[in-house]
Amino acid sequence: MQAEAIKQSLEDSGLRCTPQRYAVMAFLMESNRHPTAAEIFEAVNRMDPRSSRATTYNNLRDLVQAGLVREVAVEGRSARFDAKGMRHHHFICDRCGNVEDIEWYKVPRPASTSLGKRILRECELIFRGLCTKCAPRHASR
Amino acid sequence: MQAEAIKQSLEDSGLRCTPQRYAVMAFLMESNRHPTAAEIFEAVNRMDPRSSRATTYNNLRDLVQAGLVREVAVEGRSARFDAKGMRHHHFICDRCGNVEDIEWYKVPRPASTSLGKRILRECELIFRGLCTKCAPRHASR
DNA sequence: TGAAAAAATTAGACTAAATCTAATATGACA
DNA sequence: TGTCATATTAGATTTAGTCTAATTTTTTCA
């Protein structure tokens, strides 16, 4: 189950699976937003293991170094993080500033396939600087 | 000349062309990196007009609001800015974290044209999350 | 085992970026 | 010129993040 998987991936990366470290990972895995370090700190401390600010920041640093967590650049003042399970790129919309995940395709697809068509549509949005939510409404700008 | 153009664009946006405001704009126009607010503050104060920290931040805020300057999201702790002359999107490389400007195309081009080809190539890089500098070296990852 | 060493955690001090505040200066215009 | 809105200022405050030195936990290995 999940718990074992987290423990495993920590150890595969040469990190001990401490309660505090585990809690950070678990929270990041179940969260689909991109929480700030402060939010993670708060969430982890809402229930058990208790983790000081320093430990939370240290663990985030270690997890990023190990490649298990990615630091995401966003519009705003504080760095945000997300669990790096699937490969995706972070796209920031020009208009609303939201971060949108874009799948990472290992191999370019021909434009004739349906995946190829989807990719092309996404490309179009990227070059307009608009996320999928903003694009339809401003197609003509 | 430049000075007049800046004055004009400030006034077109309903902003008075104060010495401090002008200095920020002028510095951003001539700079091709994406300086931080602190760097802008320092640069503006190296020579004349003198601008307090609060004013520099206020002016940056106003310029962004007016659409003359854009706040750029980067990997790191402090927000960065650039003059928004040409429309381009900011792409952050997965590997090196650098910000790369990507032109903003108003209209999608057919893949048969040479511009179309270039766009497709750029799309490919984006979906790999790599900037042009990193992509060739890691094409096979 | 259990003593010594290594790794992790902690509270709280510190730093730096950005914002806020309240006082003062400047420019627009009747 | 006098009045009013706008802009600027110094410096205090807030907030995210880092650092430090002491303590706790885990590992190692005699």
XYZ file of N, CA and C in Angstrom, chain A residues 70-79 87-94 102-108 118-120 122-124 126-130 139 141, chain B residues 70-79 87-94 102-108 118-120 122-124 126-130 139 141:
228
model
N 9.444 18.163 -6.387
C 9.938 19.199 -7.277
C 9.525 20.574 -6.786
N 10.426 21.501 -6.895
C 10.110 22.871 -6.529
C 9.523 23.543 -7.760
N 8.394 24.147 -7.582
C 7.665 24.714 -8.709
C 7.753 26.225 -8.665
N 7.992 26.817 -9.784
C 8.009 28.277 -9.836
C 6.607 28.788 -10.077
N 6.158 29.712 -9.259
C 4.848 30.298 -9.477
C 4.907 31.800 -9.337
N 3.870 32.433 -9.825
C 3.662 33.856 -9.670
C 3.346 34.071 -8.193
N 4.152 34.765 -7.466
C 3.893 34.950 -6.039
C 5.190 34.910 -5.269
N 5.109 35.067 -3.957
C 6.360 35.242 -3.250
C 6.976 33.975 -2.691
N 6.189 32.958 -2.487
C 6.787 31.801 -1.821
C 6.866 30.573 -2.720
N 7.972 29.873 -2.597
C 8.179 28.688 -3.419
C 7.140 27.629 -3.095
N 5.542 12.754 -14.695
C 6.308 13.827 -15.297
C 5.356 14.828 -15.918
N 5.422 16.059 -15.467
C 4.645 17.085 -16.145
C 5.350 18.423 -16.004
N 4.976 19.316 -16.907
C 5.588 20.624 -16.884
C 4.610 21.630 -16.297
N 5.120 22.677 -15.666
C 4.220 23.660 -15.088
C 4.103 24.879 -15.964
N 2.891 25.139 -16.350
C 2.618 26.232 -17.258
C 1.835 27.303 -16.500
N 2.283 28.536 -16.596
C 1.642 29.604 -15.842
C 0.864 30.496 -16.785
N -0.409 30.589 -16.556
C -1.273 31.349 -17.464
C -1.002 32.847 -17.341
N -0.869 33.476 -18.506
C -0.666 34.922 -18.586
C -1.791 35.717 -17.957
N 1.086 20.189 -17.438
C 1.083 19.727 -18.818
C 1.886 18.440 -18.864
N 1.257 17.415 -19.400
C 1.944 16.124 -19.439
C 3.251 16.230 -20.208
N 4.147 15.349 -19.833
C 5.457 15.351 -20.471
C 5.505 14.169 -21.420
N 5.615 14.421 -22.696
C 5.595 13.348 -23.680
C 7.017 12.977 -24.047
N 7.337 11.725 -23.888
C 8.716 11.303 -24.153
C 9.066 11.478 -25.616
N 8.107 11.211 -26.476
C 8.379 11.171 -27.909
C 7.343 12.028 -28.618
N 7.759 12.895 -29.521
C 6.770 13.689 -30.264
C 5.882 12.781 -31.111
N -4.086 16.477 -29.748
C -4.202 17.103 -28.431
C -2.952 17.903 -28.116
N -1.803 17.313 -28.444
C -0.552 18.023 -28.184
C -0.536 19.345 -28.926
N -0.943 19.294 -30.182
C -0.925 20.520 -30.974
C -1.830 21.578 -30.361
N -2.579 21.880 -27.240
C -1.920 22.412 -26.053
C -0.808 23.388 -26.434
N -0.081 23.047 -27.499
C 0.971 23.943 -27.978
C 0.395 25.316 -28.285
N -0.724 25.282 -28.949
C -1.361 26.528 -29.352
C -1.639 27.401 -28.130
N -0.173 27.258 -25.233
C 1.077 27.718 -24.650
C 1.580 28.949 -25.372
N 1.521 28.914 -26.697
C 2.048 30.050 -27.441
C 1.164 31.273 -27.317
N -0.039 31.074 -26.849
C -0.885 32.234 -26.562
C -0.706 32.682 -25.127
N -0.018 31.861 -24.319
C 0.188 32.215 -22.920
C -1.071 32.067 -22.082
N -2.037 31.286 -22.579
C -3.292 31.152 -21.842
C -3.519 29.707 -21.406
N -10.214 33.744 -27.227
C -9.622 33.170 -28.431
C -9.253 34.229 -29.459
N -8.232 37.432 -28.999
C -7.387 38.592 -28.646
C -6.120 38.660 -29.492
N 5.849 43.267 -16.715
C 5.273 41.978 -16.348
C 6.069 41.329 -15.232
N 5.372 40.734 -14.308
C 6.035 40.027 -13.227
C 6.281 38.607 -13.705
N 7.488 38.190 -13.585
C 7.889 36.899 -14.116
C 8.071 35.905 -12.979
N 7.556 34.716 -13.157
C 7.750 33.694 -12.132
C 9.059 32.965 -12.387
N 9.870 32.880 -11.373
C 11.116 32.137 -11.525
C 11.330 31.198 -10.351
N 12.206 30.262 -10.568
C 12.653 29.369 -9.518
C 13.513 30.221 -8.583
N 13.126 30.395 -7.357
C 13.904 31.243 -6.476
C 12.986 32.031 -5.583
N 13.569 32.855 -4.717
C 12.705 33.441 -3.707
C 12.143 34.791 -4.059
N 12.773 35.520 -4.953
C 12.254 36.868 -5.166
C 11.682 37.059 -6.565
N 10.585 37.771 -6.609
C 9.904 38.011 -7.880
C 10.801 38.802 -8.814
N 5.530 40.514 -26.995
C 4.765 39.479 -26.307
C 5.581 38.200 -26.317
N 5.885 37.705 -25.127
C 6.513 36.393 -25.090
C 6.122 35.684 -23.814
N 6.264 34.389 -23.842
C 5.905 33.597 -22.685
C 7.176 33.160 -21.974
N 7.098 32.992 -20.659
C 8.293 32.567 -19.932
C 8.269 31.097 -19.643
N 9.264 30.442 -20.124
C 9.369 28.997 -20.000
C 10.527 28.684 -19.061
N 10.256 27.821 -18.074
C 11.292 27.522 -17.093
C 11.808 26.108 -17.306
N 13.072 26.001 -17.566
C 13.662 24.699 -17.883
C 13.686 23.799 -16.645
N 13.237 22.564 -16.874
C 13.231 21.549 -15.820
C 14.616 21.268 -15.269
N 9.791 32.771 -24.936
C 9.220 32.122 -26.102
C 8.257 33.099 -26.735
N 8.466 33.336 -28.025
C 7.617 34.298 -28.714
C 6.153 33.898 -28.630
N 5.317 34.898 -28.716
C 3.889 34.666 -28.620
C 3.307 34.825 -30.011
N 2.805 33.743 -30.558
C 2.281 33.794 -31.918
C 0.785 34.008 -31.875
N 0.346 35.032 -32.565
C -1.083 35.350 -32.518
C -1.903 34.249 -33.166
N -1.368 33.687 -34.212
C -2.138 32.740 -35.023
C -1.306 31.470 -35.211
N -1.881 30.301 -35.015
C -1.100 29.087 -35.256
C -0.734 28.957 -36.729
N 9.494 25.780 -36.870
C 10.176 26.263 -35.675
C 9.255 26.144 -34.464
N 8.001 26.510 -34.671
C 7.050 26.415 -33.564
C 6.966 24.983 -33.068
N 6.875 24.050 -34.012
C 6.761 22.650 -33.627
C 7.981 22.199 -32.830
N 9.864 24.093 -30.997
C 9.771 24.679 -29.664
C 8.766 23.919 -28.805
N 7.660 23.508 -29.431
C 6.658 22.718 -28.705
C 7.301 21.469 -28.133
N 8.087 20.830 -28.973
C 8.727 19.597 -28.553
C 9.562 19.821 -27.303
N 9.238 22.201 -25.110
C 8.372 22.488 -23.976
C 7.842 21.210 -23.372
N 7.406 20.288 -24.233
C 6.834 19.065 -23.692
C 7.888 18.171 -23.073
N 9.115 18.436 -23.347
C 10.174 17.717 -22.660
C 10.610 18.469 -21.408
N 10.138 19.702 -21.255
C 10.508 20.491 -20.085
C 11.938 20.990 -20.137
N 12.535 21.030 -21.332
C 13.929 21.449 -21.418
C 14.071 22.706 -22.259
N 18.772 14.752 -25.328
C 17.719 14.402 -26.269
C 17.181 12.997 -26.020
N 16.945 11.259 -23.126
C 16.495 10.862 -21.780
C 15.050 10.402 -21.782
